[in-house]
Coordinates of C-alpha atoms and ligand atoms in Angstrom, one line a residue:
M156 CA 22.4 16.5 -15.8
S157 CA 23.2 13.9 -12.8
T158 CA 20.9 13.4 -9.9
S159 CA 22.5 13.3 -6.3
H160 CA 21.5 10.2 -4.4
I161 CA 19.7 12.1 -1.7
E162 CA 17.6 14.1 -4.5
E163 CA 17.1 10.7 -6.0
E164 CA 15.8 8.8 -2.7
T165 CA 13.1 11.8 -2.5
V166 CA 10.5 9.9 -4.8
T167 CA 10.2 5.7 -4.9
Y168 CA 8.5 3.5 -7.1
T169 CA 8.0 0.0 -7.7
I170 CA 6.0 -1.7 -10.6
D171 CA 3.9 -4.6 -10.0
S172 CA 1.0 -6.1 -12.3
G173 CA 0.8 -3.2 -14.6
V174 CA 0.4 -0.8 -12.0
A175 CA 3.5 1.9 -11.0
W176 CA 3.3 2.4 -7.2
V177 CA 5.0 5.8 -7.0
K178 CA 5.6 7.5 -3.5
F179 CA 6.8 11.0 -2.2
N180 CA 9.4 9.8 0.1
R181 CA 10.3 12.4 2.8
P182 CA 8.5 11.0 5.6
E183 CA 10.6 12.7 8.2
K184 CA 9.5 16.2 6.6
R185 CA 5.5 15.0 6.0
N186 CA 6.6 14.6 2.2
A187 CA 6.6 18.2 2.1
M188 CA 7.8 19.0 -1.7
S189 CA 11.1 20.4 -1.9
P190 CA 13.0 21.5 -5.2
A191 CA 14.8 18.3 -5.2
L192 CA 11.5 16.5 -5.2
N193 CA 10.0 18.2 -7.5
R194 CA 12.9 17.7 -10.1
R195 CA 12.9 14.1 -9.1
M196 CA 9.2 13.4 -9.6
L197 CA 9.6 14.8 -13.3
E198 CA 12.1 11.9 -14.1
V199 CA 10.1 9.7 -12.4
L200 CA 7.0 10.5 -14.6
D201 CA 9.4 10.9 -17.6
A202 CA 10.8 7.4 -16.9
L203 CA 7.5 5.7 -16.2
E204 CA 5.2 7.1 -18.8
F205 CA 5.8 5.0 -22.0
H206 CA 7.3 2.4 -19.7
P207 CA 5.9 -1.0 -21.4
E208 CA 5.2 -2.8 -17.8
V209 CA 3.3 0.3 -16.6
G210 CA -0.8 0.9 -17.3
V211 CA -1.7 2.7 -14.5
L212 CA 0.1 4.8 -12.1
V213 CA -0.8 5.5 -8.5
L214 CA 0.9 8.7 -6.4
S215 CA 0.8 8.1 -2.3
G216 CA 3.2 9.0 0.5
E217 CA 5.5 7.2 2.8
G218 CA 4.5 7.4 6.3
S219 CA 1.6 9.5 7.7
A220 CA 1.5 12.2 5.1
W221 CA 0.3 11.9 1.4
T222 CA 2.2 15.7 1.2
A223 CA 2.2 18.2 3.8
G224 CA 2.4 20.7 0.7
M225 CA 5.3 22.8 -0.3
D226 CA 8.1 22.6 1.9
L227 CA 8.1 25.7 3.8
Q228 CA 11.7 26.2 4.1
Q229 CA 13.1 24.8 0.7
Y230 CA 10.3 26.0 -1.4
F231 CA 9.9 29.3 0.0
R232 CA 12.6 30.5 2.1
D233 CA 15.7 29.1 0.5
T234 CA 14.7 29.9 -3.0
E235 CA 13.5 33.3 -2.4
A236 CA 17.1 34.1 -1.1
H237 CA 18.0 33.7 -4.8
G238 CA 15.4 36.4 -5.9
L239 CA 12.8 36.4 -8.5
A240 CA 14.9 33.8 -10.7
G241 CA 15.2 31.4 -7.8
T242 CA 11.4 31.4 -7.1
R243 CA 10.6 31.5 -10.7
Q244 CA 12.6 28.5 -11.4
A245 CA 11.0 26.5 -8.2
Q246 CA 7.5 27.4 -9.8
R247 CA 8.5 25.8 -13.0
E248 CA 9.8 22.5 -11.2
S249 CA 6.6 22.1 -9.3
Y250 CA 3.8 23.3 -11.5
G251 CA 5.8 21.5 -14.5
W252 CA 5.3 18.1 -13.0
W253 CA 2.1 18.6 -11.9
R254 CA 0.9 19.8 -15.6
R255 CA 2.6 16.8 -17.3
L256 CA 0.6 14.4 -14.6
R257 CA -2.6 16.3 -15.5
W258 CA -2.2 15.2 -19.3
Y259 CA -0.4 11.9 -18.5
E260 CA -0.6 9.3 -21.0
K261 CA -1.6 6.5 -18.4
P262 CA -4.4 6.8 -16.2
T263 CA -3.6 8.5 -13.0
I264 CA -4.5 7.5 -9.4
A265 CA -4.2 9.6 -6.0
M266 CA -3.9 7.2 -3.1
V267 CA -4.1 9.8 -0.2
N268 CA -2.7 7.7 2.9
G269 CA -2.6 11.1 5.2
W270 CA -1.8 14.6 5.6
C271 CA -2.8 16.8 2.3
F272 CA -1.9 20.5 2.4
G273 CA -1.9 23.6 0.2
G274 CA 0.4 22.8 -2.7
G275 CA -0.7 19.1 -2.5
Y276 CA -4.0 20.2 -4.4
G277 CA -1.7 20.5 -7.3
P278 CA -0.9 16.7 -7.7
L279 CA -4.3 16.0 -6.1
F280 CA -6.1 17.7 -8.9
A281 CA -3.6 16.3 -11.7
C282 CA -4.4 12.9 -11.0
D283 CA -7.6 11.3 -12.8
L284 CA -9.1 9.7 -9.7
A285 CA -8.4 10.1 -6.1
F286 CA -9.1 7.9 -3.0
A287 CA -8.5 8.9 0.3
A288 CA -8.3 7.1 4.1
E289 CA -10.6 8.2 6.0
E290 CA -8.2 9.1 8.5
A291 CA -6.2 11.8 6.0
K292 CA -6.4 15.3 6.4
F293 CA -6.7 17.7 3.7
G294 CA -6.4 21.6 4.2
L295 CA -5.8 24.6 2.3
S296 CA -3.6 26.2 5.0
E297 CA -2.2 28.7 3.1
I298 CA -4.1 31.1 5.2
N299 CA -2.8 30.2 8.4
W300 CA 0.5 31.3 7.4
G301 CA -0.6 34.3 5.6
I302 CA -0.8 33.8 1.9
L303 CA -3.3 32.9 -0.4
P304 CA -3.7 29.4 -2.0
G305 CA -1.5 29.8 -4.9
G306 CA -0.1 27.2 -7.4
G307 CA -3.1 26.4 -8.8
A308 CA -4.6 25.6 -5.3
S309 CA -7.6 27.9 -5.5
K310 CA -8.3 26.8 -9.1
V311 CA -8.5 23.4 -7.9
A312 CA -10.9 24.2 -4.9
V313 CA -13.5 25.9 -7.3
E314 CA -13.3 23.1 -9.9
L315 CA -13.8 20.3 -7.4
L316 CA -15.9 21.6 -4.7
S317 CA -19.3 24.1 -4.4
F318 CA -18.3 27.4 -4.1
R319 CA -19.3 28.0 -0.5
R320 CA -17.1 25.2 0.4
A321 CA -14.5 26.4 -1.7
M322 CA -14.6 30.0 0.2
Y323 CA -14.9 28.1 3.5
H324 CA -11.9 25.9 3.0
A325 CA -9.8 28.5 1.8
M326 CA -10.7 31.4 4.0
T327 CA -10.9 29.2 7.4
G328 CA -7.9 26.9 6.8
E329 CA -9.8 24.4 8.8
P330 CA -8.9 20.9 7.6
I331 CA -11.3 18.0 7.1
D332 CA -11.2 14.6 7.0
G333 CA -10.9 12.1 4.4
A334 CA -14.6 11.1 4.7
T335 CA -15.6 14.8 4.0
A336 CA -13.3 15.0 1.5
A337 CA -15.2 12.4 -0.4
E338 CA -18.8 14.1 0.4
W339 CA -17.4 17.6 -0.7
G340 CA -16.1 15.7 -4.1
L341 CA -12.2 16.5 -3.5
V342 CA -11.9 12.6 -4.1
N343 CA -13.7 9.8 -5.4
E344 CA -14.0 7.7 -2.2
A345 CA -12.7 7.7 1.4
L346 CA -12.4 4.4 3.3
P347 CA -10.2 3.1 6.4
L348 CA -6.7 3.5 5.7
A349 CA -6.0 -0.1 6.3
Q350 CA -8.1 -1.2 3.1
L351 CA -7.0 1.8 0.9
Q352 CA -4.5 -0.1 -0.9
A353 CA -6.6 -2.9 -1.6
R354 CA -9.3 -0.7 -3.3
V355 CA -7.0 1.2 -4.7
A356 CA -5.4 -2.2 -6.8
E357 CA -8.9 -3.4 -7.3
V358 CA -9.5 0.4 -9.6
A359 CA -6.3 -0.1 -11.1
A360 CA -7.0 -3.5 -12.5
L361 CA -10.1 -2.5 -13.6
L362 CA -8.6 0.1 -15.8
L363 CA -6.2 -2.1 -17.0
E364 CA -8.9 -4.1 -18.4
K365 CA -9.7 -1.0 -20.9
N366 CA -8.4 0.1 -24.2
P367 CA -5.4 2.2 -23.4
I368 CA -6.0 4.7 -26.2
A369 CA -9.5 4.9 -25.2
L370 CA -8.6 5.7 -21.9
K371 CA -6.2 8.7 -22.8
A372 CA -8.9 10.1 -25.1
T373 CA -11.4 9.8 -22.5
K374 CA -9.3 11.4 -19.6
D375 CA -8.0 13.9 -21.9
A376 CA -12.0 14.9 -23.1
L377 CA -13.1 15.0 -19.9
R378 CA -10.6 17.8 -18.7
R379 CA -11.0 19.7 -21.9
V380 CA -14.5 20.0 -22.5
R381 CA -14.9 21.8 -19.1
E382 CA -14.0 24.7 -20.5
M383 CA -16.0 24.5 -23.8
T384 CA -19.4 25.4 -24.9
Y385 CA -21.6 22.7 -25.8
D386 CA -21.4 23.0 -29.3
N387 CA -17.2 23.3 -28.8
A388 CA -17.2 20.2 -27.0
E389 CA -19.7 18.4 -29.5
D390 CA -17.0 18.8 -32.0
Y391 CA -14.0 18.5 -30.4
L392 CA -15.2 15.0 -29.3
V393 CA -15.8 14.0 -32.8
R394 CA -12.4 15.1 -33.5
A395 CA -10.7 13.4 -30.6
Q396 CA -12.3 10.0 -31.3
E397 CA -11.3 10.3 -34.9
A398 CA -7.8 11.0 -34.1
A399 CA -8.0 8.0 -31.3
N400 CA -9.1 5.9 -34.5
S401 CA -6.0 6.9 -36.4
R402 CA -3.9 5.4 -33.7
D403 CA -6.3 2.2 -32.8
D404 CA -8.7 1.3 -35.4
S405 CA -9.3 -2.4 -34.5
G406 CA -9.9 -1.9 -30.8
R407 CA -13.5 -0.7 -31.4
H408 CA -14.4 -3.3 -34.1
E409 CA -13.4 -6.0 -31.8
G410 CA -15.5 -4.9 -29.0
L411 CA -18.3 -4.5 -31.6
R412 CA -17.6 -8.0 -33.1
Q413 CA -17.3 -9.9 -29.6
F414 CA -20.6 -8.3 -28.6
L415 CA -22.7 -8.2 -31.9
D416 CA -21.3 -11.2 -33.6
E417 CA -20.2 -13.5 -31.1
K418 CA -22.3 -12.4 -28.1
R419 CA -19.6 -13.0 -26.0
Y420 CA -20.2 -10.0 -23.3
K421 CA -22.1 -7.1 -22.7
P422 CA -20.4 -3.4 -23.1
G423 CA -23.1 -2.5 -20.3
L424 CA -21.7 -4.9 -17.8
G425 CA -17.8 -4.4 -18.7
A426 CA -15.2 -4.5 -21.2
Y427 CA -14.2 -6.4 -24.1
D428 CA -11.5 -9.0 -24.3
R429 CA -8.3 -7.6 -25.5
Ligands
ACO744 N1 7.3 22.2 4.9 C1 9.0 22.0 5.4 N2 8.8 21.3 6.6 C2 7.8 20.5 6.9 C3 6.2 20.7 6.1 C4 6.1 21.6 5.2 N3 5.3 22.0 4.5 N4 5.6 20.0 6.9 C5 6.2 19.3 7.8 N5 7.4 19.6 8.1 C6 8.5 19.3 8.6 C7 8.8 19.7 9.8 O1 8.5 21.1 10.1 C8 9.0 18.8 11.0 O2 10.6 18.9 10.7 P1 11.8 19.0 12.1 O3 11.2 17.5 12.3 O4 13.2 19.2 11.4 O5 11.6 19.9 12.8 C9 8.6 17.8 10.3 O6 8.5 17.8 9.1 C10 7.7 17.0 10.8 O7 7.0 17.6 11.1 P2 5.7 18.0 12.5 O8 5.1 19.3 12.4 O9 6.6 17.4 13.7 O10 4.7 16.7 12.1 P3 3.3 16.5 12.8 O11 3.1 14.9 12.4 O12 3.0 16.9 14.0 O13 2.2 17.4 12.0 C11 1.6 18.4 10.0 C12 2.6 17.3 10.6 C13 0.1 18.4 10.2 C14 1.3 18.1 8.3 C15 2.2 19.5 10.5 O14 3.9 19.3 9.7 C16 2.0 21.1 9.4 O15 1.2 21.5 9.6 N6 3.2 21.0 8.2 C17 2.4 22.3 7.6 C18 1.6 21.9 6.4 C19 1.2 23.3 5.5 O16 0.6 24.2 6.0 N7 2.0 23.2 4.6 C20 2.0 24.3 3.6 C21 0.8 24.3 2.7 S1 0.4 26.1 1.9 C22 1.5 25.5 0.4 O17 2.0 24.7 0.2 C23 2.0 26.8 -0.7

């Protein structure tokens, strides 16, 4: 299916030194996620997932927002005008790319430059790591317009926050700033907006040094074992490592060789030379 020029512009990206910098690009609408943006984002993720020049994907927003959540006009009001079929299609399109991002082949980083509301918690959680501007504002604002935090947002809140904080956050709809989001565990770190991109580039560079197959196995493992018993997790991890070995059996041997035989590096302090 062809994509219109306007739809195409809802997401932009550039590739630089192994990093795909992807941006929500509806700054005039605070990067609210419209059906067009959701469709386009899936196409962009498709294009980048196995791109040979991409080792890490960073998701940020153009202008003052990361994303102001679902587009209340186009995602809710307009699609509801088409009945349940319209609603379900819009949900498939948004949940679809968030799910895709949760299990993405490459490591992913949310670079939250500004507003992040409601539905924005889907892609926020989907990214493996998250860094925010101290100036950013996060909120489960659903309650402020009369709905519950759906589309996974309630699940994200209880996954990432303490139960009491999640309840307060969801029931009051009160926004918190980036520093509080870091303190609460919604993001890894918060720093002044002016320093945000440099810090994310530094973390991306660190990830680029690692074995990519081990990284994919690691990020999947951490998401999977959250819902397992200890014994099931132990078993899953043995099998996941063996599956990773079948894709790359030389990496770990090389890592051991450089440490044990060549005494060239210390695994406790950094990655082996790939
Ligand atoms: N859906 C649709 N349009 C939006 C959204 C949204 N989520 N957020 C902003 N816009 C539009 C505004 O309607 C406005 O459009 P207009 O210029 O055509 O009138 C434009 O973006 C700019 O918005 P302002 O409100 O003027 O921007 P400001 O910087 O002052 O405020 C803020 C930003 C705080 C993000 C505000 O726009 C807002 O509260 N947006 C809604 C946030 C929200 O609750 N999102 C839904 C979460 S629930 C869910 O996702 C399921």
